[in-house]
Coordinates of N, CA and C in Angstrom, one line a residue:
M1 N 50.2 -0.9 -14.5 CA 49.4 -1.5 -13.5 C 48.1 -1.8 -14.1
L2 N 47.5 -2.9 -13.9 CA 46.3 -3.4 -14.4 C 45.4 -3.7 -13.2
P3 N 44.2 -2.9 -13.0 CA 43.3 -3.3 -11.9 C 42.8 -4.7 -12.1
T4 N 43.0 -5.5 -11.0 CA 42.3 -6.9 -10.9 C 41.8 -7.1 -9.6
P5 N 40.7 -6.4 -9.3 CA 40.1 -6.5 -8.0 C 39.5 -7.9 -7.7
G6 N 39.3 -8.2 -6.5 CA 38.7 -9.3 -6.0 C 39.4 -10.0 -4.8
H7 N 40.7 -10.1 -4.9 CA 41.4 -10.6 -3.9 C 41.3 -9.6 -2.7
T8 N 41.5 -8.3 -3.2 CA 41.2 -7.1 -2.3 C 40.5 -6.1 -3.2
P9 N 39.8 -5.2 -2.7 CA 39.2 -4.3 -3.7 C 40.1 -3.5 -4.6
F10 N 41.4 -3.3 -4.2 CA 42.2 -2.4 -5.0 C 43.5 -3.2 -5.5
H11 N 43.2 -4.6 -5.6 CA 44.4 -5.4 -6.1 C 44.7 -5.0 -7.5
Q12 N 46.0 -5.0 -7.9 CA 46.4 -4.8 -9.2 C 47.6 -5.9 -9.6
S13 N 47.7 -6.0 -10.9 CA 48.7 -6.9 -11.5 C 49.6 -5.9 -12.3
V14 N 50.8 -6.4 -12.5 CA 51.8 -5.5 -13.1 C 52.0 -6.1 -14.5
V15 N 51.8 -5.2 -15.6 CA 52.0 -5.6 -16.9 C 53.3 -5.0 -17.4
I16 N 54.1 -5.7 -17.9 CA 55.6 -5.2 -18.3 C 55.6 -5.5 -19.9
E17 N 56.0 -4.5 -20.7 CA 56.2 -4.6 -22.2 C 57.6 -4.3 -22.5
S18 N 58.2 -5.2 -23.4 CA 59.7 -5.0 -23.8 C 59.9 -5.7 -25.1
D19 N 60.4 -5.0 -26.1 CA 60.8 -5.6 -27.4 C 59.5 -6.4 -28.1
G20 N 58.4 -5.9 -27.8 CA 57.1 -6.5 -28.4 C 56.5 -7.6 -27.6
E21 N 57.2 -8.0 -26.6 CA 56.7 -9.0 -25.7 C 56.0 -8.4 -24.5
I22 N 55.0 -9.2 -24.0 CA 54.2 -8.5 -22.8 C 54.2 -9.6 -21.7
A23 N 54.6 -9.3 -20.5 CA 54.5 -10.2 -19.4 C 53.6 -9.6 -18.4
C24 N 52.9 -10.5 -17.5 CA 52.0 -10.0 -16.4 C 52.3 -10.7 -15.2
F25 N 52.7 -9.9 -14.2 CA 52.9 -10.6 -12.8 C 51.6 -10.4 -12.2
L26 N 50.9 -11.7 -12.0 CA 49.5 -11.8 -11.8 C 49.3 -11.4 -10.3
A27 N 50.3 -11.5 -9.3 CA 50.1 -11.4 -7.9 C 49.0 -12.3 -7.4
D28 N 48.1 -11.9 -6.6 CA 47.1 -12.8 -6.1 C 45.7 -13.0 -6.7
V29 N 45.7 -12.5 -7.9 CA 44.4 -12.8 -8.8 C 44.6 -14.2 -9.3
C30 N 45.8 -14.7 -9.5 CA 46.1 -16.1 -9.9 C 47.5 -16.4 -9.4
P31 N 47.6 -16.8 -8.1 CA 48.9 -17.0 -7.5 C 49.7 -18.2 -8.0
T32 N 48.9 -19.3 -8.6 CA 49.6 -20.4 -9.1 C 48.9 -20.9 -10.4
A33 N 49.6 -21.7 -11.2 CA 49.0 -22.2 -12.3 C 47.6 -22.9 -12.1
A34 N 47.6 -23.7 -10.9 CA 46.4 -24.4 -10.6 C 45.1 -23.5 -10.5
H35 N 45.4 -22.1 -10.4 CA 44.3 -21.3 -10.3 C 43.8 -20.6 -11.6
I36 N 44.4 -21.2 -12.7 CA 44.0 -20.6 -14.1 C 42.5 -20.9 -14.4
P37 N 41.9 -22.1 -14.2 CA 40.5 -22.2 -14.4 C 39.7 -21.1 -13.7
L38 N 38.7 -20.7 -14.4 CA 37.9 -19.4 -13.9 C 37.4 -19.7 -12.5
P39 N 36.8 -20.8 -12.2 CA 36.1 -21.0 -10.9 C 37.1 -21.2 -9.8
W40 N 38.5 -21.5 -10.1 CA 39.4 -21.8 -9.0 C 39.9 -20.5 -8.4
I41 N 39.2 -20.1 -7.3 CA 39.5 -18.8 -6.6 C 39.9 -19.1 -5.2
M42 N 40.8 -18.5 -4.7 CA 41.2 -18.7 -3.3 C 40.1 -18.4 -2.4
G43 N 40.0 -19.3 -1.3 CA 39.0 -19.1 -0.4 C 39.0 -17.8 0.5
Y44 N 40.2 -17.2 0.5 CA 40.3 -16.0 1.3 C 40.3 -14.7 0.5
D45 N 39.9 -14.7 -0.8 CA 39.7 -13.5 -1.6 C 38.3 -12.9 -1.0
L46 N 38.6 -11.6 -0.8 CA 37.6 -10.8 -0.2 C 36.3 -10.7 -1.1
E47 N 36.3 -10.7 -2.3 CA 35.3 -10.6 -3.2 C 35.4 -11.5 -4.3
P48 N 35.1 -12.9 -4.1 CA 35.4 -13.9 -5.1 C 34.6 -13.7 -6.4
L49 N 33.4 -13.2 -6.4 CA 32.7 -13.0 -7.8 C 33.5 -11.8 -8.6
V50 N 34.0 -10.9 -7.9 CA 34.8 -9.9 -8.5 C 36.1 -10.4 -9.0
T51 N 36.7 -11.4 -8.4 CA 38.0 -12.1 -8.8 C 37.6 -12.7 -10.1
L52 N 36.4 -13.5 -10.1 CA 36.0 -14.2 -11.3 C 35.9 -13.2 -12.5
E53 N 35.3 -12.2 -12.4 CA 35.2 -11.1 -13.5 C 36.6 -10.7 -13.9
S54 N 37.5 -10.3 -12.9 CA 38.7 -9.9 -13.2 C 39.5 -10.9 -14.0
K55 N 39.4 -12.3 -13.7 CA 40.2 -13.3 -14.4 C 39.5 -13.3 -15.8
K56 N 38.3 -13.4 -16.0 CA 37.7 -13.4 -17.4 C 38.3 -12.3 -18.3
K57 N 38.4 -11.1 -17.9 CA 39.0 -10.0 -18.6 C 40.5 -10.2 -18.8
L58 N 41.2 -10.6 -17.7 CA 42.6 -10.8 -17.8 C 43.0 -11.8 -18.8
W59 N 42.2 -13.0 -18.7 CA 42.5 -14.2 -19.7 C 42.2 -13.8 -21.1
A60 N 41.2 -12.9 -21.3 CA 40.9 -12.4 -22.8 C 42.1 -11.8 -23.3
L61 N 42.7 -10.8 -22.5 CA 43.8 -10.0 -22.9 C 45.1 -10.8 -23.1
A62 N 45.3 -11.8 -22.0 CA 46.5 -12.7 -22.2 C 46.5 -13.6 -23.3
R63 N 45.2 -14.1 -23.7 CA 45.1 -14.9 -24.9 C 45.4 -14.1 -26.2
D64 N 44.7 -13.0 -26.3 CA 44.8 -12.2 -27.5 C 46.1 -11.6 -27.8
Q65 N 46.9 -11.3 -26.8 CA 48.3 -10.7 -27.0 C 49.3 -11.6 -26.5
E66 N 49.1 -12.9 -26.3 CA 50.0 -14.0 -25.9 C 50.9 -13.5 -24.8
W67 N 50.4 -13.0 -23.7 CA 51.2 -12.7 -22.6 C 51.9 -13.8 -21.9
L68 N 53.0 -13.5 -21.3 CA 53.7 -14.4 -20.5 C 53.2 -14.1 -19.0
L69 N 52.5 -15.2 -18.4 CA 52.0 -15.0 -17.2 C 52.9 -15.5 -16.1
I70 N 53.2 -14.7 -15.0 CA 54.1 -15.0 -14.0 C 53.2 -15.3 -12.7
F71 N 53.4 -16.5 -12.2 CA 52.8 -16.9 -11.0 C 53.6 -16.7 -9.7
E72 N 53.3 -15.8 -8.8 CA 54.1 -15.6 -7.7 C 54.3 -16.7 -6.7
H73 N 53.3 -17.5 -6.5 CA 53.4 -18.6 -5.3 C 53.6 -19.9 -6.0
D74 N 53.8 -20.2 -7.2 CA 54.0 -21.5 -7.8 C 55.4 -21.9 -7.9
L75 N 55.8 -22.9 -7.2 CA 57.1 -23.4 -7.0 C 57.5 -24.3 -8.3
L76 N 56.5 -24.9 -8.9 CA 56.7 -25.8 -10.0 C 56.5 -25.2 -11.3
I77 N 55.6 -24.2 -11.5 CA 55.3 -23.6 -12.8 C 55.4 -22.0 -12.5
P78 N 56.6 -21.3 -12.7 CA 56.7 -20.0 -12.3 C 56.1 -19.1 -13.3
W79 N 55.9 -19.6 -14.6 CA 55.5 -18.8 -15.7 C 54.9 -19.7 -16.7
G80 N 54.1 -19.0 -17.7 CA 53.5 -19.8 -18.8 C 52.7 -18.9 -19.7
R81 N 52.2 -19.3 -20.8 CA 51.3 -18.7 -21.6 C 50.1 -19.4 -21.8
L82 N 49.0 -18.8 -22.0 CA 47.6 -19.4 -22.3 C 47.6 -20.1 -23.6
D83 N 46.9 -21.3 -23.8 CA 46.8 -21.9 -25.0 C 45.7 -21.1 -25.7
I84 N 46.1 -20.6 -26.8 CA 45.1 -19.7 -27.6 C 44.0 -20.5 -28.3
D85 N 44.3 -21.8 -28.4 CA 43.3 -22.8 -29.2 C 42.3 -23.4 -28.2
S86 N 42.6 -23.3 -27.0 CA 41.7 -23.9 -26.0 C 40.5 -23.0 -25.8
K87 N 39.3 -23.8 -25.5 CA 38.0 -23.0 -25.2 C 38.2 -22.6 -23.8
R88 N 38.8 -23.3 -22.9 CA 38.9 -22.9 -21.6 C 40.3 -22.5 -21.3
P89 N 40.5 -21.5 -20.3 CA 41.7 -21.0 -19.9 C 42.6 -22.2 -19.5
R90 N 43.8 -22.5 -20.1 CA 44.8 -23.4 -19.7 C 46.1 -23.1 -20.2
L91 N 47.1 -23.6 -19.6 CA 48.5 -23.2 -20.0 C 48.9 -24.0 -21.3
K92 N 49.6 -23.3 -22.2 CA 50.1 -23.9 -23.5 C 51.1 -25.0 -23.0
D93 N 51.2 -26.0 -23.7 CA 52.2 -27.2 -23.4 C 53.6 -26.6 -23.8
S94 N 54.6 -26.8 -23.0 CA 55.9 -26.3 -23.3 C 56.6 -27.2 -24.3

């Protein structure tokens, strides 16, 4: 479990490691791939500035360790990895 407060004060994301691969079920810190850009935060997050800080930390880990990110509410893009060469957080092209 990885604390990712902001949506709610005690929000957490689930990190799973197996055979050298790491996946992260983001839950509501980033419910869809459209929410990857740092300022794209849901209007009903209780602490949006805290969400922003959580996303900054989360994206640094996801980039450095090439995590598979799982989006719980995205019907078109259920998962993906961040582009490690991009200056801004964005998904790697498939």
